[in-house]
Amino acid sequence: MLASFLEKIEQRTAVVGVVGLGYAGLPLVVGFAQAGLRVIGVDVDAGRVAELQAGRSYVEDVPAATIAELVRAGRLSATTDAAALAETDAIIICVPTPLRKSREPDLSFVVAASDRAVALARPGQLFVLESTTYPGTTDEILAPRLAERGLTVGVDVFLAFSPERVDPGNKRFGLKNTPKVVGGVTEACTQAATALYATAVDQVVPVSSPRAAEMTKLLENTFRAVNIALVNEVALMCTALKLDVWEVIAAASTKPYGFMTFTPGPGIGGHCLPVDPLYLSWKLKALNANARFIDLADEINSQMPAHVVELTAQALDEGGGRLRGSDVLVIGAAYKPNISDVRESPALDVLIELERRGARPAYHDPHVPALRIDDLALHSEPLTAERLANAAAVIVVTAHKDIDYDLIATHARLIIDTRNALAPRSTAARVVKL
Ligand SMILES: NC(=O)c1ccc[n+]([C@@H]2O[C@H](COP(=O)([O-])OP(=O)(O)OC[C@H]3O[C@@H](n4cnc5c(N)ncnc54)[C@H](O)[C@@H]3O)[C@@H](O)[C@H]2O)c1
């Protein structure tokens, strides 16, 4: 089985199926198609499938022209019909892994996608899970389903986990030059998955098991979430000590070893950092163990949006005004600069908190034309001198590159700068930094 699989990869005759064509799945589809493999993308979202079939892109990092060319060349196709997976040699699952309202892992997408993929499984196929999840998911969800079909993992079929490391908006590191970690259930599984990814990725890093690969991803994201929480707490300490946290971080960053720069902000956002570490802490709790750093980091990071609104209220108060009834303009709604993704964005929490405290929230974001958060429906407002002058306070939440900070510095009356985005400009306004 392995020799025949490797031969198909070598000859580029293998057909790859990718289930879930979002921020993670789409770059993968394109990467394999560009590597010379035929790729079939499967998604339950008929709109996304139609866009791809028409050669259009809905992910900013993936150019429409690239998709159009691959579709035209017959190397890429998309469908809502999972039956198409029957003709594939490798199936990669990239569906969402969100949290339930109870903040517990929601694996319903992984279960549904696994059911669909495994229903048509045949000997010789490779299955890879890429969705970020707690250690044990590949073994607990995919392996038993394959066994129920009478397929022995490592003998009849191959099974592995490989974490998705895509960093939306990153121009320097993409699929090809970001090393890919792969952990198979058996040595043959790791070999099959390594060979597949090596067609599209410069460096593949094999590890001993799917659990090790699952844990690797959670270590990476927990590392970021914890360090952001640490620097957020240092920002609060600096406020109490009447120090400028940005000056302290810039000075510490001159140390050539043993220090890595993280910057504070209004909270953490995106599909990954606020969510993934909680998958790990949930798993630990199920084992009667603790993940204290994760829980503390979650607590600190979750408090930041309310802290930013409190800073705004205090600054208005000190100027003789008050938050209730005030027009407050938030700059940036996306969870990080230069992208349009608003999932879990702290800007949403800031806007909701402003509304809860009786202010009149508004926002400007060149990447996000409209927003709906519960009952609050807003449109991005044009950034003009008049609009800025009318706002009682302007809160910089996301430091997109294409925002006119000079205009803000000149016309805003009060600026809450959570990203140090206005430095080193001198401003007519009073500036409160995090
Ligand atoms: N977005 C990122 O930057 C990023 C980075 C690293 C890891 N990840 C991980 O990758 C996984 C996917 O995230 P994403 O950002 O691509 O999500 P996404 O919401 O952008 O895309 C997921 C896609 O899966 C589709 N889908 C859902 N259920 C399906 C099913 N049963 N069958 C077929 N398609 C289905 C959805 O319609 C959607 O198009 C998550 O586990 C996430 O944590 C994401």
Coordinates of C-alpha atoms and ligand atoms in Angstrom, one line a residue:
M1 CA 0.0 0.0 0.0
L2 CA 2.7 2.5 1.0
A3 CA 4.9 1.8 -2.1
S4 CA 1.9 2.4 -4.3
F5 CA 0.9 5.6 -2.5
L6 CA 4.4 7.0 -2.7
E7 CA 4.6 6.1 -6.3
K8 CA 1.4 8.1 -7.0
I9 CA 2.8 11.1 -5.2
E10 CA 6.2 10.8 -7.0
Q11 CA 4.4 10.6 -10.4
R12 CA 2.0 13.4 -9.3
T13 CA -0.9 11.2 -10.3
A14 CA -2.4 11.2 -6.7
V15 CA -5.6 13.1 -6.3
V16 CA -6.0 15.2 -3.1
G17 CA -9.3 16.0 -1.5
V18 CA -9.5 18.9 0.9
V19 CA -12.6 19.1 3.2
G20 CA -13.3 22.7 4.4
L21 CA -12.2 25.5 2.1
G22 CA -11.7 28.4 4.5
Y23 CA -8.6 30.4 5.6
A24 CA -6.7 27.2 6.3
G25 CA -8.1 24.9 3.5
L26 CA -7.9 27.2 0.6
P27 CA -4.2 28.0 0.7
L28 CA -3.6 24.2 1.0
V29 CA -5.8 23.5 -2.1
V30 CA -3.8 26.0 -4.1
G31 CA -0.4 24.8 -2.8
F32 CA -1.1 21.2 -3.8
A33 CA -2.5 22.2 -7.2
Q34 CA 0.5 24.4 -7.9
A35 CA 2.7 21.4 -6.9
G36 CA 1.2 19.5 -9.9
L37 CA -1.4 17.4 -8.1
R38 CA -5.1 17.4 -9.0
V39 CA -7.1 18.7 -6.1
I40 CA -10.8 18.5 -5.3
G41 CA -12.1 20.9 -2.6
V42 CA -15.3 19.9 -0.7
D43 CA -17.2 22.4 1.3
V44 CA -20.8 22.5 2.6
D45 CA -21.0 26.2 1.7
A46 CA -22.4 26.3 -1.8
G47 CA -21.5 30.1 -2.1
R48 CA -17.8 29.4 -1.5
V49 CA -17.8 26.4 -4.0
A50 CA -19.4 28.6 -6.7
E51 CA -16.8 31.4 -6.1
L52 CA -13.9 28.9 -6.6
Q53 CA -15.5 27.3 -9.6
A54 CA -15.9 30.7 -11.1
G55 CA -12.2 31.4 -10.4
R56 CA -12.8 33.9 -7.7
S57 CA -11.2 34.2 -4.2
Y58 CA -12.7 35.0 -0.8
V59 CA -9.5 34.8 1.1
E60 CA -7.3 37.9 0.9
D61 CA -4.0 36.0 0.8
V62 CA -5.0 33.8 -2.2
P63 CA -5.2 35.7 -5.5
A64 CA -8.2 35.1 -7.7
A65 CA -5.9 34.9 -10.8
T66 CA -4.1 31.9 -9.2
I67 CA -7.4 30.1 -8.6
A68 CA -8.8 30.9 -12.1
E69 CA -5.6 29.6 -13.7
L70 CA -5.7 26.3 -11.7
V71 CA -9.4 25.8 -12.4
R72 CA -8.8 26.4 -16.1
A73 CA -5.9 24.0 -16.1
G74 CA -8.2 21.3 -14.6
R75 CA -6.0 20.9 -11.5
L76 CA -8.5 22.5 -9.0
S77 CA -12.2 21.9 -8.7
A78 CA -14.7 22.5 -5.9
T79 CA -17.9 20.8 -5.0
T80 CA -20.5 20.5 -2.2
D81 CA -20.8 16.8 -3.0
A82 CA -18.6 14.7 -0.7
A83 CA -19.1 11.7 -3.1
A84 CA -16.3 13.3 -5.1
L85 CA -13.9 12.2 -2.4
A86 CA -14.3 8.6 -3.6
E87 CA -11.8 9.3 -6.4
T88 CA -9.1 10.8 -4.1
D89 CA -6.0 9.2 -2.7
A90 CA -5.5 11.6 0.2
I91 CA -8.2 13.5 2.2
I92 CA -7.3 16.4 4.4
I93 CA -9.8 17.8 6.8
C94 CA -9.7 21.6 7.6
V95 CA -13.0 22.3 9.1
P96 CA -13.7 24.8 12.0
T97 CA -13.0 23.8 15.7
P98 CA -14.8 26.6 17.6
L99 CA -16.0 26.7 21.2
R100 CA -19.5 26.1 22.4
K101 CA -21.4 28.8 24.3
S102 CA -20.2 26.8 27.4
R103 CA -16.6 27.5 26.2
E104 CA -16.1 23.7 25.7
P105 CA -14.6 22.3 22.4
D106 CA -17.2 22.0 19.6
L107 CA -16.0 19.1 17.5
S108 CA -19.3 18.7 15.6
F109 CA -17.7 19.9 12.3
V110 CA -14.8 17.5 12.7
V111 CA -17.2 14.7 13.4
A112 CA -19.5 15.5 10.5
A113 CA -16.5 15.9 8.0
S114 CA -14.9 12.7 9.3
D115 CA -18.2 10.8 8.8
R116 CA -18.5 12.0 5.3
A117 CA -14.9 11.3 4.4
V118 CA -14.7 7.9 6.0
A119 CA -18.1 6.7 4.5
L120 CA -16.4 6.4 1.2
A121 CA -13.0 5.2 2.4
R122 CA -11.1 2.6 0.4
P123 CA -7.8 0.8 0.9
G124 CA -4.7 2.9 0.0
Q125 CA -6.1 6.3 1.1
L126 CA -4.4 8.7 3.4
F127 CA -6.5 10.7 5.9
V128 CA -5.1 13.8 7.6
L129 CA -6.7 16.0 10.1
E130 CA -5.5 19.6 10.1
S131 CA -8.1 21.4 12.3
T132 CA -6.6 22.6 15.5
T133 CA -7.7 20.4 18.4
Y134 CA -6.8 18.8 21.7
P135 CA -4.3 15.8 21.8
G136 CA -6.2 12.6 21.1
T137 CA -8.7 13.8 18.6
T138 CA -7.3 12.0 15.6
D139 CA -7.0 8.7 17.5
E140 CA -10.5 9.1 19.1
I141 CA -12.5 10.4 16.1
L142 CA -10.9 9.2 12.9
A143 CA -9.3 6.0 13.8
P144 CA -12.4 4.2 15.2
R145 CA -14.5 5.3 12.2
L146 CA -11.9 3.8 9.8
A147 CA -11.8 0.6 12.0
E148 CA -15.6 0.4 11.8
R149 CA -15.3 0.3 8.0
G150 CA -12.9 -2.7 8.4
L151 CA -9.8 -0.7 7.5
T152 CA -6.7 -1.2 9.6
V153 CA -4.7 2.0 10.0
G154 CA -1.1 1.6 8.9
V155 CA -2.0 -1.4 6.8
D156 CA -5.1 -0.6 4.6
V157 CA -5.2 3.1 5.1
F158 CA -2.9 5.8 6.5
L159 CA -3.9 8.3 9.2
A160 CA -2.0 11.4 10.5
F161 CA -2.5 14.8 12.1
S162 CA -0.7 17.9 10.7
P163 CA -1.3 21.3 12.3
E164 CA -2.3 24.2 10.1
R165 CA 0.1 27.1 10.6
V166 CA -1.2 29.6 8.1
D167 CA -0.8 33.2 9.3
P168 CA -3.3 35.3 7.4
G169 CA -1.8 38.6 6.0
N170 CA 1.8 37.3 6.5
K171 CA 3.6 38.2 3.3
R172 CA 6.9 36.6 4.3
F173 CA 5.8 33.1 5.5
G174 CA 3.2 31.1 3.5
L175 CA 2.5 27.4 3.0
K176 CA 5.7 26.7 1.1
N177 CA 8.3 28.2 3.4
T178 CA 6.6 27.4 6.8
P179 CA 7.8 24.0 8.1
K180 CA 5.0 21.5 8.4
V181 CA 4.7 19.1 11.4
V182 CA 3.3 15.7 10.7
G183 CA 2.5 12.9 13.1
G184 CA 1.2 9.5 11.8
V185 CA -0.4 6.7 13.8
T186 CA 2.3 4.4 12.4
E187 CA 5.6 4.9 10.7
A188 CA 4.0 4.1 7.3
C189 CA 1.3 6.8 8.0
T190 CA 4.0 9.4 8.8
Q191 CA 5.9 8.4 5.6
A192 CA 2.8 8.8 3.5
A193 CA 1.8 12.1 4.9
T194 CA 5.4 13.4 4.8
A195 CA 5.6 12.5 1.1
L196 CA 2.3 14.3 0.3
Y197 CA 3.2 17.5 2.1
A198 CA 6.8 17.5 0.7
T199 CA 5.3 18.2 -2.7
A200 CA 4.1 21.6 -1.6
V201 CA 6.2 22.5 1.5
D202 CA 10.0 23.0 1.7
Q203 CA 10.4 21.3 5.0
V204 CA 8.3 18.6 6.7
V205 CA 9.0 17.8 10.4
P206 CA 7.9 14.3 11.4
V207 CA 6.9 13.6 15.0
S208 CA 6.2 10.3 16.7
S209 CA 2.3 10.4 16.8
P210 CA -0.8 12.4 16.0
R211 CA -1.0 13.4 19.7
A212 CA 2.5 14.9 19.5
A213 CA 1.5 16.9 16.4
E214 CA -1.8 18.0 18.0
M215 CA 0.1 19.2 21.1
T216 CA 2.7 21.0 19.1
K217 CA 0.1 23.3 17.6
L218 CA -1.4 23.9 21.0
L219 CA 2.0 24.7 22.5
E220 CA 2.6 27.3 19.8
N221 CA -0.7 29.1 20.3
T222 CA -0.6 28.8 24.1
F223 CA 2.9 30.3 24.0
R224 CA 1.5 33.3 22.2
A225 CA -1.7 33.7 24.3
V226 CA 0.3 33.5 27.5
N227 CA 2.9 35.9 26.4
I228 CA 0.3 38.4 25.2
A229 CA -1.4 38.1 28.6
L230 CA 1.9 38.7 30.4
V231 CA 2.6 41.8 28.4
N232 CA -1.0 43.0 28.9
E233 CA -0.6 42.6 32.6
V234 CA 2.7 44.5 32.4
A235 CA 0.8 47.3 30.7
L236 CA -1.6 47.4 33.6
M237 CA 1.4 47.5 36.0
C238 CA 3.0 50.3 34.1
T239 CA -0.3 52.3 34.3
A240 CA -0.3 51.8 38.1
L241 CA 3.5 52.8 38.2
K242 CA 3.0 55.8 35.8
L243 CA 5.4 54.3 33.3
D244 CA 5.1 54.1 29.5
V245 CA 4.9 50.4 28.7
W246 CA 5.9 51.0 25.1
E247 CA 9.1 52.7 26.2
V248 CA 9.9 49.7 28.5
I249 CA 9.2 47.1 25.8
A250 CA 11.3 49.0 23.2
A251 CA 14.2 49.1 25.7
A252 CA 13.9 45.4 26.7
S253 CA 13.7 44.5 23.0
T254 CA 17.3 45.7 22.5
K255 CA 18.5 42.7 24.5
P256 CA 19.9 40.4 21.7
Y257 CA 19.1 37.1 23.5
G258 CA 16.6 35.7 26.0
F259 CA 13.8 38.2 25.3
M260 CA 11.1 38.0 22.7
T261 CA 9.0 41.1 22.0
F262 CA 5.2 40.9 22.6
T263 CA 3.1 44.0 22.6
P264 CA 0.0 44.7 24.7
G265 CA -3.4 45.5 23.1
P266 CA -7.1 45.6 23.6
G267 CA -7.4 41.8 23.9
I268 CA -6.8 38.8 21.6
G269 CA -8.8 37.8 18.6
G270 CA -9.1 35.5 15.6
H271 CA -10.2 31.9 15.3
C272 CA -7.0 30.6 17.0
L273 CA -5.5 32.3 20.0
P274 CA -8.6 32.9 22.1
V275 CA -9.9 29.4 21.3
D276 CA -7.1 26.8 20.9
P277 CA -5.6 27.0 24.4
L278 CA -9.1 26.4 25.9
Y279 CA -9.2 23.1 23.9
L280 CA -6.0 22.1 25.8
S281 CA -7.3 23.2 29.2
W282 CA -10.6 21.4 28.6
K283 CA -8.7 18.2 27.9
L284 CA -6.6 18.6 31.0
K285 CA -9.6 19.1 33.1
A286 CA -11.1 15.9 31.7
L287 CA -7.9 14.2 33.0
N288 CA -8.3 15.9 36.4
A289 CA -5.2 18.1 35.8
N290 CA -4.9 21.8 35.5
A291 CA -3.7 24.3 32.9
R292 CA -3.2 27.3 35.2
F293 CA -1.3 29.5 32.8
I294 CA -3.9 29.0 30.1
D295 CA -6.8 29.9 32.4
L296 CA -5.0 32.9 33.8
A297 CA -4.0 34.2 30.4
D298 CA -7.6 33.8 29.2
E299 CA -8.8 35.8 32.2
I300 CA -6.4 38.6 31.6
N301 CA -6.8 38.8 27.9
S302 CA -10.6 38.7 28.2
Q303 CA -10.6 41.7 30.5
M304 CA -8.7 44.0 28.1
P305 CA -11.7 45.2 26.0
A306 CA -13.5 46.4 29.2
H307 CA -10.3 47.9 30.5
V308 CA -9.9 49.9 27.2
V309 CA -13.5 51.2 27.6
E310 CA -12.8 52.1 31.2
L311 CA -9.7 54.1 30.1
T312 CA -11.9 55.9 27.7
A313 CA -14.5 56.7 30.4
Q314 CA -11.8 58.0 32.8
A315 CA -10.2 60.2 30.1
L316 CA -13.6 61.7 29.2
D317 CA -14.3 62.2 32.8
E318 CA -11.0 64.0 33.4
G319 CA -11.9 66.3 30.5
G320 CA -15.2 67.2 32.0
G321 CA -17.2 64.9 29.8
R322 CA -18.7 61.5 30.3
L323 CA -19.0 58.3 28.4
R324 CA -22.7 57.9 28.5
G325 CA -24.2 59.5 25.4
S326 CA -20.8 60.2 23.8
D327 CA -20.0 59.5 20.2
V328 CA -17.0 57.1 20.3
L329 CA -15.2 56.1 17.1
V330 CA -13.3 52.8 17.1
I331 CA -10.5 52.6 14.5
G332 CA -10.1 49.0 13.2
A333 CA -12.6 46.1 13.6
A334 CA -10.5 43.2 12.3
Y335 CA -8.7 41.1 14.9
K336 CA -5.3 42.0 13.4
P337 CA -3.8 44.5 11.0
N338 CA -4.3 44.4 7.2
I339 CA -6.9 41.6 7.0
S340 CA -10.8 41.6 7.1
D341 CA -11.4 38.7 9.5
V342 CA -13.4 39.9 12.5
R343 CA -13.8 36.5 14.2
E344 CA -13.4 36.9 18.0
S345 CA -12.0 40.4 17.4
P346 CA -11.5 42.5 20.6
A347 CA -13.0 45.4 18.6
L348 CA -16.4 43.7 18.8
D349 CA -16.1 43.5 22.6
V350 CA -15.0 47.1 22.8
L351 CA -18.0 48.2 20.6
I352 CA -20.5 46.1 22.7
E353 CA -19.0 47.4 26.0
L354 CA -19.3 51.0 24.7
E355 CA -23.0 50.4 23.9
R356 CA -23.6 48.6 27.2
R357 CA -22.2 51.7 29.1
G358 CA -24.5 54.0 27.2
A359 CA -22.0 55.5 24.6
R360 CA -22.8 55.8 20.9
P361 CA -20.3 53.4 19.3
A362 CA -19.2 53.7 15.6
Y363 CA -16.2 52.4 13.7
H364 CA -13.9 52.9 10.7
D365 CA -12.2 49.9 9.0
P366 CA -11.2 50.0 5.3
H367 CA -11.3 46.1 5.3
V368 CA -14.6 45.6 7.1
P369 CA -17.5 47.5 5.4
A370 CA -20.2 46.3 7.8
L371 CA -20.6 44.6 11.1
R372 CA -23.3 42.9 13.1
I373 CA -22.7 42.0 16.7
D374 CA -25.8 40.6 18.4
D375 CA -28.4 43.4 17.9
L376 CA -25.8 46.1 17.1
A377 CA -25.5 46.7 13.3
L378 CA -22.9 49.2 12.1
H379 CA -21.3 50.4 8.9
S380 CA -17.7 51.5 8.5
E381 CA -17.8 55.3 8.6
P382 CA -15.6 57.3 6.3
L383 CA -12.5 58.8 8.1
T384 CA -12.7 62.6 7.6
A385 CA -11.5 65.6 9.5
E386 CA -15.1 66.4 10.4
R387 CA -16.0 62.9 11.6
L388 CA -12.9 62.8 13.8
A389 CA -13.6 66.2 15.3
N390 CA -17.2 65.2 16.1
A391 CA -16.2 62.1 18.1
A392 CA -15.8 62.7 21.8
A393 CA -13.1 59.9 21.7
V394 CA -11.3 57.9 19.1
I395 CA -10.1 54.4 20.1
V396 CA -7.4 52.8 18.0
V397 CA -8.0 49.1 18.3
T398 CA -6.5 47.6 15.1
A399 CA -3.4 49.3 13.5
H400 CA -4.1 48.7 9.8
K401 CA -1.4 50.1 7.6
D402 CA -3.8 52.0 5.3
I403 CA -5.3 54.2 8.0
D404 CA -4.5 57.9 7.9
Y405 CA -3.0 58.3 11.3
D406 CA -1.8 61.9 10.5
L407 CA -5.5 62.8 10.0
I408 CA -6.4 61.2 13.3
A409 CA -3.5 63.0 15.1
T410 CA -4.6 66.4 13.6
H411 CA -8.4 66.3 14.1
A412 CA -9.3 63.9 16.9
R413 CA -10.0 65.5 20.3
L414 CA -9.2 62.5 22.5
I415 CA -7.3 59.4 21.4
I416 CA -7.1 56.1 23.2
D417 CA -4.2 54.4 21.5
T418 CA -4.2 50.7 22.4
R419 CA -1.5 49.9 19.8
N420 CA 0.9 52.8 20.1
A421 CA 0.0 53.5 16.4
L422 CA 0.3 57.2 16.6
A423 CA 3.8 57.3 17.9
P424 CA 6.0 59.3 17.3
R425 CA 3.5 61.9 15.9
S426 CA 2.7 65.0 18.0
T427 CA -1.0 65.4 18.3
A428 CA -3.4 68.2 18.9
A429 CA -5.5 65.8 21.0
R430 CA -4.9 64.3 24.4
V431 CA -3.5 60.8 23.9
V432 CA -4.0 58.0 26.4
K433 CA -1.9 55.0 25.7
L434 CA -2.4 51.5 27.1
Ligands
LIG1 N1 -7.6 30.8 10.0 C1 -6.4 30.6 10.4 O1 -5.6 31.5 10.4 C2 -6.0 29.2 11.0 C3 -4.6 29.1 11.3 C4 -4.2 27.9 11.8 C5 -5.2 26.9 12.1 N2 -6.5 27.1 11.8 C6 -7.4 26.0 12.0 O2 -7.9 25.4 10.8 C7 -9.3 25.0 11.0 C8 -10.2 25.7 10.0 O3 -10.1 27.1 10.2 P1 -10.5 28.1 9.1 O4 -10.0 29.5 9.6 O5 -10.0 27.7 7.8 O6 -12.1 28.1 9.2 P2 -13.1 28.7 8.1 O7 -14.4 28.9 8.8 O8 -12.5 29.8 7.3 O9 -13.3 27.5 7.0 C9 -13.9 26.3 7.3 C10 -14.7 25.8 6.2 O10 -15.1 24.5 6.5 C11 -16.4 24.4 5.9 N3 -17.1 23.3 6.6 C12 -17.7 23.2 7.8 N4 -18.2 22.0 8.0 C13 -17.9 21.2 6.9 C14 -18.1 19.9 6.5 N5 -18.7 19.0 7.4 N6 -17.8 19.5 5.3 C15 -17.1 20.3 4.5 N7 -16.9 21.6 4.8 C16 -17.2 22.1 6.0 C17 -17.1 25.7 6.1 O11 -18.2 26.0 5.3 C18 -15.9 26.7 5.8 O12 -15.8 27.1 4.5 C19 -9.6 25.3 12.4 O13 -9.4 24.2 13.2 C20 -8.7 26.4 12.8 O14 -8.4 26.4 14.2 C21 -6.9 28.2 11.2

